[in-house]
Short mmCIF file of C-alpha atoms and ligand atoms in Angstrom, two decimals:
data_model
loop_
_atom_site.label_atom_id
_atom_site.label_comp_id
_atom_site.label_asym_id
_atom_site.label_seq_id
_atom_site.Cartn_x
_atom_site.Cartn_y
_atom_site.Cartn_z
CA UNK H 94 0.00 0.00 0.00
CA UNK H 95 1.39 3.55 -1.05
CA UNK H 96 1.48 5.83 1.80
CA UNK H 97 0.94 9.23 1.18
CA UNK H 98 2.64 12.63 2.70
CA UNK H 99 3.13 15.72 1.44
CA UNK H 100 6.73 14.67 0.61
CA UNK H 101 5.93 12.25 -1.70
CA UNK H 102 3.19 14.40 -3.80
CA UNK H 103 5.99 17.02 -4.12
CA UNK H 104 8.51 14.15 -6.14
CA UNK H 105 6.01 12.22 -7.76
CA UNK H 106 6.79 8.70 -5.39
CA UNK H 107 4.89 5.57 -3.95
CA UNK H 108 6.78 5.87 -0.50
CA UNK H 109 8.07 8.42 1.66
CA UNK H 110 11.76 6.92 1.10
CA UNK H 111 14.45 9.02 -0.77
CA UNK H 112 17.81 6.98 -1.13
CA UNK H 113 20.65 9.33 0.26
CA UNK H 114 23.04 10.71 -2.51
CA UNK H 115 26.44 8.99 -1.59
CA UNK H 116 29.64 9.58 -3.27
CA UNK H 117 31.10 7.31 -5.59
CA UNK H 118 27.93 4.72 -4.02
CA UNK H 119 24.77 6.11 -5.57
CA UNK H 120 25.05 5.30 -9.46
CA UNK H 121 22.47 4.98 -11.76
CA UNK H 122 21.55 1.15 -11.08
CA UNK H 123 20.56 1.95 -7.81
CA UNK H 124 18.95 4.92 -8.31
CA UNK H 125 16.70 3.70 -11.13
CA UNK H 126 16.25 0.46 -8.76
CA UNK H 127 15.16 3.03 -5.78
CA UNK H 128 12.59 4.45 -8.25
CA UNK H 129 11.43 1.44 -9.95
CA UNK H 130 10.32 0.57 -5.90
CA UNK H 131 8.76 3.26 -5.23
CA UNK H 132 11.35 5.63 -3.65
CA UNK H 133 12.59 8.63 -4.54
CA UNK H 134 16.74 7.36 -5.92
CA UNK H 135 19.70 10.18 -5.70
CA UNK H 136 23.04 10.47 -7.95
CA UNK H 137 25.75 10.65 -5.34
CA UNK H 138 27.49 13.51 -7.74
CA UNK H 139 29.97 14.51 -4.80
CA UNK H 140 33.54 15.44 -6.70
CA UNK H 141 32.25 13.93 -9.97
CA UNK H 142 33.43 15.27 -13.39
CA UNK H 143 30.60 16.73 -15.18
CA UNK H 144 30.71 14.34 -18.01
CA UNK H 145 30.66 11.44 -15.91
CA UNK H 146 27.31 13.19 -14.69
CA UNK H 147 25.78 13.87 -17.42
CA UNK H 148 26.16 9.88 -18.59
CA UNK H 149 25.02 8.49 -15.23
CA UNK H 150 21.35 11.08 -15.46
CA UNK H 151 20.92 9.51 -19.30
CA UNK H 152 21.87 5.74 -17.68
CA UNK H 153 19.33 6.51 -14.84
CA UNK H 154 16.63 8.23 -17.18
CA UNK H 155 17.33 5.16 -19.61
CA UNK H 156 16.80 2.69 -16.77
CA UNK H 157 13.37 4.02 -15.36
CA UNK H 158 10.41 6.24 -16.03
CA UNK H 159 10.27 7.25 -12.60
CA UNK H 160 11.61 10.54 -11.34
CA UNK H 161 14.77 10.58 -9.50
CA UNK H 162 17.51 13.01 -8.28
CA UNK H 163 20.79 14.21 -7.79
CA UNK H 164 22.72 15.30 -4.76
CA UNK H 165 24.33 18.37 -4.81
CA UNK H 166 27.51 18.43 -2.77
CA UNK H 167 28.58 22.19 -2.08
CA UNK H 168 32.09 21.87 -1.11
CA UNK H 169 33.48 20.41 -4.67
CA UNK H 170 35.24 23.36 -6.37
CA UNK H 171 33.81 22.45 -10.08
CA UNK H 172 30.15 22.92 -8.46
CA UNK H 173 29.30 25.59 -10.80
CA UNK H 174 29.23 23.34 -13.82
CA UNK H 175 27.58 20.23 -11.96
CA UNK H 176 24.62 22.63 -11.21
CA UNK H 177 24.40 23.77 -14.12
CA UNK H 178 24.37 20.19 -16.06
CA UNK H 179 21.25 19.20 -13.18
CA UNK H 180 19.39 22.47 -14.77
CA UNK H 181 20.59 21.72 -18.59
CA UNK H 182 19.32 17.68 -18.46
CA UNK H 183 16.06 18.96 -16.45
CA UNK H 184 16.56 16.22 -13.68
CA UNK H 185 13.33 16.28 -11.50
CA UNK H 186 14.79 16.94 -8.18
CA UNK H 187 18.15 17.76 -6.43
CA UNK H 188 19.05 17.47 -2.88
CA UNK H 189 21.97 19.67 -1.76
CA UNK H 190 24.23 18.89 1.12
CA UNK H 191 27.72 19.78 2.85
CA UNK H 192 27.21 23.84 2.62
CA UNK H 193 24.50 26.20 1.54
CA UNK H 194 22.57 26.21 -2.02
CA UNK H 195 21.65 29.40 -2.18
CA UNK H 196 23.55 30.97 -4.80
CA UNK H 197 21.46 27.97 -6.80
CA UNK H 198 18.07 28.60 -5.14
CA UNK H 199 16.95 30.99 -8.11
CA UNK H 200 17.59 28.73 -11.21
CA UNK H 201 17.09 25.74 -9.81
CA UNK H 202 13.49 26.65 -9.04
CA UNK H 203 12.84 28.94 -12.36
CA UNK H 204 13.45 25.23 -13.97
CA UNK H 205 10.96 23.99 -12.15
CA UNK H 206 13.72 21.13 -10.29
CA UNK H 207 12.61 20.72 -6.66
CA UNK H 208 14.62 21.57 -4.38
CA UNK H 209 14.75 19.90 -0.69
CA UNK H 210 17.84 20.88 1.15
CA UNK H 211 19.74 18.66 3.63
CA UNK H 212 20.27 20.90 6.83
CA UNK H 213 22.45 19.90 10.34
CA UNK H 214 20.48 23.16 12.72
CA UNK H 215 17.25 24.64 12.73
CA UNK H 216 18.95 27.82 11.81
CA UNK H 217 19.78 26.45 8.48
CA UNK H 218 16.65 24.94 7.67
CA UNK H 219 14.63 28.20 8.47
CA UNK H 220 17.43 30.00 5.86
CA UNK H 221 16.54 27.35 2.85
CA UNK H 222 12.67 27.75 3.59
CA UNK H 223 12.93 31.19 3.20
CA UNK H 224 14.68 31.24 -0.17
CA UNK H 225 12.34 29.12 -1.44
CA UNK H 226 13.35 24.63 -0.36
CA UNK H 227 10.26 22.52 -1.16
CA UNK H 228 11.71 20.34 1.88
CA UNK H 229 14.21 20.24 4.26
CA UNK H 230 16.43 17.04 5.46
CA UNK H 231 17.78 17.08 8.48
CA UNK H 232 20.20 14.72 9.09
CA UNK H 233 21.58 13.39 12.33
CA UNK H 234 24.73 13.01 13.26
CA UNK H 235 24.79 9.35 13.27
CA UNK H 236 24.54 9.61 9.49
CA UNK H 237 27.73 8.52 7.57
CA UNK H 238 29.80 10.81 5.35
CA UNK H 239 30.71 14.82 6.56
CA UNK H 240 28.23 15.25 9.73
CA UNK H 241 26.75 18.28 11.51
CA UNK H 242 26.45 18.10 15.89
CA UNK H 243 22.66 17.25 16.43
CA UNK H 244 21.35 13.56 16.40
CA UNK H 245 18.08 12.96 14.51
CA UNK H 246 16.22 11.91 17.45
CA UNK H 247 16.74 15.64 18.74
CA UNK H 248 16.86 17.75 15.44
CA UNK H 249 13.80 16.18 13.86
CA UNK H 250 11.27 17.51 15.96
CA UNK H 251 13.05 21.10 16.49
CA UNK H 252 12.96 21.13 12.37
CA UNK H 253 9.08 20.24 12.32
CA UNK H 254 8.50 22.96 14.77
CA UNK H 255 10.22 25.72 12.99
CA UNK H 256 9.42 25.35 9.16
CA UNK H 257 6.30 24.85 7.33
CA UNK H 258 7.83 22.98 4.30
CA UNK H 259 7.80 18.91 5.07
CA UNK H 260 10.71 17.49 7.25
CA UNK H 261 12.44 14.64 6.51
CA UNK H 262 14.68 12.75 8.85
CA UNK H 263 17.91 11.02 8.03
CA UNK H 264 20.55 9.78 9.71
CA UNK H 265 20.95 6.58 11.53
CA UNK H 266 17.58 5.31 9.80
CA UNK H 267 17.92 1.61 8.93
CA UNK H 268 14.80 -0.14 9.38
CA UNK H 269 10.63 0.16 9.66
CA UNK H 270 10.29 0.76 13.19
CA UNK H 271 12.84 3.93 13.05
CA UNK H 272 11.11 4.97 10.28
CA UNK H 273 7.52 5.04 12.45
CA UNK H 274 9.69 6.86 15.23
CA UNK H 275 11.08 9.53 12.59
CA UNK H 276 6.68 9.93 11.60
CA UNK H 277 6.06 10.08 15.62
CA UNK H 278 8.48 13.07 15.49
CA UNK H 279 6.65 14.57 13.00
CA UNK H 280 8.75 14.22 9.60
CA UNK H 281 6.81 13.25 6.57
CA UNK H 282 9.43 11.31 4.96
CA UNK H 283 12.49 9.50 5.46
CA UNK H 284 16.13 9.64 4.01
CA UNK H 285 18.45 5.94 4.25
CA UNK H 286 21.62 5.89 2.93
CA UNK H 287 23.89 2.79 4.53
CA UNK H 288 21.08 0.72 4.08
CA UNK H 289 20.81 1.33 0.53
CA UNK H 290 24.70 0.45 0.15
CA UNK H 291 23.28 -3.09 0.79
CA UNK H 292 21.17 -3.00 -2.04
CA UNK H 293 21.83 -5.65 -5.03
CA UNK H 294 21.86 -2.81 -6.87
CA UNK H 295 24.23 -1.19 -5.35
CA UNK H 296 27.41 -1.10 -7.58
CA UNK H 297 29.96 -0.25 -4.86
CA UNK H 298 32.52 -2.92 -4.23
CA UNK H 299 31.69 -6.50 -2.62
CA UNK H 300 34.57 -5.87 0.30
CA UNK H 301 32.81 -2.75 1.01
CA UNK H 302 29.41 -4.42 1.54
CA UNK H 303 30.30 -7.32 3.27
CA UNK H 304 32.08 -4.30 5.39
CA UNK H 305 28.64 -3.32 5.90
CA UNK H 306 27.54 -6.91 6.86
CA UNK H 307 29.67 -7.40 9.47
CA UNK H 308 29.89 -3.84 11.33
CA UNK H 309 28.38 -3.83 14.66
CA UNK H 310 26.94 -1.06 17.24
CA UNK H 311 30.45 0.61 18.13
CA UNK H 312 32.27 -0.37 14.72
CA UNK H 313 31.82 3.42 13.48
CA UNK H 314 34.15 6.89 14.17
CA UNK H 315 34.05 10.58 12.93
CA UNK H 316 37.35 11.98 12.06
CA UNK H 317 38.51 15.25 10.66
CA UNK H 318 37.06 17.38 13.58
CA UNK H 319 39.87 19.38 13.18
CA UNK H 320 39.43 20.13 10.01
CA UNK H 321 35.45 21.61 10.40
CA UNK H 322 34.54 18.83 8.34
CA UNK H 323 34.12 15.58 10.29
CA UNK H 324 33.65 12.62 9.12
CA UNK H 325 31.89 9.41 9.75
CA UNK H 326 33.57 6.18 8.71
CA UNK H 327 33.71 2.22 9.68
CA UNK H 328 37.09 2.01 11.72
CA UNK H 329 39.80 0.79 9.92
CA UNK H 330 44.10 1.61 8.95
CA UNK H 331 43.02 4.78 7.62
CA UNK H 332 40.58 5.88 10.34
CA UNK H 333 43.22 4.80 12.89
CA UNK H 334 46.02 7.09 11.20
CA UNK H 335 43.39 10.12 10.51
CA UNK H 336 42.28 9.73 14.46
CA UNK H 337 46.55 10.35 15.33
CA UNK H 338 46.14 13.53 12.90
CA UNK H 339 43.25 14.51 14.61
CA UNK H 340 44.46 14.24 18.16
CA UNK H 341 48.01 16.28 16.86
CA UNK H 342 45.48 19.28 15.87
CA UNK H 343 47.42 18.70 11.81
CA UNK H 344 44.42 19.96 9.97
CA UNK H 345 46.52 19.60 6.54
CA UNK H 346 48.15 16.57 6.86
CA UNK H 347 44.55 14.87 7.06
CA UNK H 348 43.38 16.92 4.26
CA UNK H 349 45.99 15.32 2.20
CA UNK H 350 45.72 11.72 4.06
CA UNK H 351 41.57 11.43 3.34
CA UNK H 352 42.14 12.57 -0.58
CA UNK H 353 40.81 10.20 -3.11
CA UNK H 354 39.97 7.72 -0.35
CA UNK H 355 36.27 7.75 -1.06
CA UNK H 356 36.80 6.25 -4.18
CA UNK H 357 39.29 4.16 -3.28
CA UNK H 358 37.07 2.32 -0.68
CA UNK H 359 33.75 2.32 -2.91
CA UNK H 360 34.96 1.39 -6.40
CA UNK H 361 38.40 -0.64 -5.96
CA UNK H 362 36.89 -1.58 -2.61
CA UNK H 363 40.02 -1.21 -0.25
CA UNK H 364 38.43 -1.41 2.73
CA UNK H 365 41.55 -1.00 5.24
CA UNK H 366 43.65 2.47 3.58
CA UNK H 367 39.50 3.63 2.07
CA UNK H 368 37.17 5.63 3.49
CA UNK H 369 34.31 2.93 4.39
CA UNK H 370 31.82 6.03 4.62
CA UNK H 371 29.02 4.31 6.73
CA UNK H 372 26.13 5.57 9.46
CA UNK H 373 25.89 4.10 12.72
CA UNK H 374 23.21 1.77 11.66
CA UNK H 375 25.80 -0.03 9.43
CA UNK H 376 25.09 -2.43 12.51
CA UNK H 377 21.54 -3.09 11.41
CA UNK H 378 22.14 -4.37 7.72
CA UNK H 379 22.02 -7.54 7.82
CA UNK H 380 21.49 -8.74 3.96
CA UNK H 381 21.78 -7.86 0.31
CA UNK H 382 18.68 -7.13 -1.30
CA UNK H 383 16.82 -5.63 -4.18
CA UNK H 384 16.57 -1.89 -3.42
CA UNK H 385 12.59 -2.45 -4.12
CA UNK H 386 12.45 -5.34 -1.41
CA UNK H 387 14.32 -3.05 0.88
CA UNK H 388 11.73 -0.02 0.36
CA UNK H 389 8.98 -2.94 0.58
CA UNK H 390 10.08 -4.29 3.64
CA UNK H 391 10.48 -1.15 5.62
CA UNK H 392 7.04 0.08 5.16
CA UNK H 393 5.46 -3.02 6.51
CA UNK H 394 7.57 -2.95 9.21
CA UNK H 395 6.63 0.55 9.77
CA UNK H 396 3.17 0.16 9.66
CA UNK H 397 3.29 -3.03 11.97
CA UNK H 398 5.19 -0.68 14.52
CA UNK H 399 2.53 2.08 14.19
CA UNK H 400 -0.41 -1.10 14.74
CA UNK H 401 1.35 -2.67 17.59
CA UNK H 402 2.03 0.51 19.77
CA UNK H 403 -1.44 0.68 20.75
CA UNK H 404 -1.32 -2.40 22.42
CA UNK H 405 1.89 -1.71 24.42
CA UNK H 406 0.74 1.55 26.12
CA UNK H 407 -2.30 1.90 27.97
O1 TUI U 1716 26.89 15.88 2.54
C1 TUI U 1716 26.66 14.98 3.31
N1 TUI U 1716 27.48 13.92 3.45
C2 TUI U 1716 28.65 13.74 2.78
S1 TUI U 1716 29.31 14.78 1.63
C3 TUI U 1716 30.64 13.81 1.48
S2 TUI U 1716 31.98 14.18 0.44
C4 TUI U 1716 33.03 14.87 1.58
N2 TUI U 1716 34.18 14.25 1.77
C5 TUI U 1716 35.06 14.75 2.65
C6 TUI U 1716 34.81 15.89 3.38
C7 TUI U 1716 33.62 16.49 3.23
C8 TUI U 1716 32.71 15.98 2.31
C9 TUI U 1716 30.52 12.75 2.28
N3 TUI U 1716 29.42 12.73 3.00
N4 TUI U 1716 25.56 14.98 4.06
C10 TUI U 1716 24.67 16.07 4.07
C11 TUI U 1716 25.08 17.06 5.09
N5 TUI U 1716 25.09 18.33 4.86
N6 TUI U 1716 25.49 16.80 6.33
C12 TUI U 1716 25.75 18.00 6.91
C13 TUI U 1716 25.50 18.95 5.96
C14 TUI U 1716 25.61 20.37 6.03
C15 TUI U 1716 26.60 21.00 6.80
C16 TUI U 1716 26.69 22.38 6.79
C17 TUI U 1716 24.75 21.15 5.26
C18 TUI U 1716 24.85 22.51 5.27
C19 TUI U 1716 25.81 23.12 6.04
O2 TUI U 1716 25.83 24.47 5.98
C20 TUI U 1716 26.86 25.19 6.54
C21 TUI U 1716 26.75 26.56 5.97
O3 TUI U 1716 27.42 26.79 4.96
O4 TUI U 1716 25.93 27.32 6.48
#
């Protein structure tokens, strides 16, 4: 059964599910897969050349008739032309993350592209509804990837209290019953990323999944705190030696240490000197499945949890 929010009349979707937009993780396959479910699927464009971008949109507009988006990442220097290539192929949505959109606000909407902005503070969020976001994503700090300070148990509700424009929580989110807590706290939708990583679909690297697989509750870190952009990752040699960096305050030095590692992790799948970017719920993903089994499963969980809690509190 479709579930219905305001979320998914704005993109066009069966459920209240958009894939997160991970780096060198989020390629066409699974984006197509994530809208072929039901779910709203995201190009991870992060540092990606804007060629390679334009040939993943026409392998993910060849693959499905569903809408899907791209993910915006703010700090890459060549963002300018990756912005404009979402406005030139008219690509139905974008989410932005890692700094503020605004400069893109203006076009972005003129094109008709919606625009839902992922935001770490209320403060934020209240900025990207006033220039125009058709949503906001707030995203906890057990999310994987570059992180903001608030968990999503505490910024969800603060977010649905201060903007009009839907919430949707990410961060952390793994399975049905946290997405029934995320509706509890008032957001209309819901963002996964690390369990998508363990979709069949999915065309990162085995090592990195069976990573995934075998992480458990304490298995993640954030690095780079020293260099304002921290970091969550599954522990591993490279964590270990960015953690020293970290702890000597040399801000550089890990610049130059956590280069290309992204890559290296998700597509030659070197799982030790990568970056295994990964949430905190990397300890709930227990199997590969189809991205539209995935999106399946966690709405009936979901609306089991919603059916059962009126027979636990009385
Ligand atoms: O963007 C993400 N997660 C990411 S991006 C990424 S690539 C990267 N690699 C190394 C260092 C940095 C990035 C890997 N994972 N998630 C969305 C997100 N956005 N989380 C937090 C934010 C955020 C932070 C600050 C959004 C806006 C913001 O605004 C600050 C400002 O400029 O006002």
């Amino acid at each position: 059964m479709a579930l219905r929010t305001r979320l998914t009349d704005i993109l066009g979707i069966d459920y209240p599910i958009i894939q997160g937009g991970m780096a060198w993780t989020a390629t066409a396959e699974l984006v197509a897969a994530v809208g072929n479910g039901g779910g709203a699927g995201v190009i991870g464009a992060g540092h990606m050349p804007t060629d390679i971008l334009r040939e993943e949109i026409r392998k993910a507009k060849s693959l499905t008739e569903k809408p899907f988006g791209v993910n915006l990442m703010m700090l890459t220097p060549h963002i300018d032309d990756l912005a404009q290539l979402v406005l030139d192929e008219r690509v139905p949505f974008v989410t932005t993350g890692a700094g503020n959109p605004a400069k893109y606000m203006p076009a972005l909407r003129e094109a008709g592209i919606k625009v839902l902005c992922v935001v770490p503070s209320v403060a934020l969020a209240k900025r990207m509804e006033s220039i125009g976001a058709d949503a906001v994503i707030g995203e906890g700090m057990e999310a994987g990837g570059h992180i903001g300070e608030l968990t999503t148990m505490v910024l969800t509700p603060q977010l649905v209290d201060a903007v009009e424009v839907p919430v949707v929580a990410a961060g952390g989110i793994a399975d049905g019953r946290q997405v029934a807590a995320a509706f509890a706290l008032g957001a209309e939708g819901v963002q996964m990323g690390t369990r998508f990583m363990c979709a069949a679909e999915c065309t990162i690297h085995d090592n990195v999944k069976e990573r995934v697989l075998k992480a458990k509750d304490r298995d993640t870190i954030v690095t780079g705190y020293s260099t304002g952009h921290p970091v969550r990752v599954l522990k591993n040699k490279l964590s270990r030696q960015l953690e020293e960096l970290d702890r000597a305050n040399k801000p550089e030095e890990l610049e130059k240490l956590g280069t290309g590692k992204l890559a290296l992790c998700m597509r030659q799948g070197d799982v030790e000197m990568g970056s295994v970017m990964a949430g905190q719920c990397a300890a709930m993903v227990e199997d590969i499945r189809p991205a539209a089994e995935i999106i399946a499963q966690v709405m009936t969980e979901a609306e089991e949890t919603f059916a059962e809690l009126g027979g636990r509190v009385s």
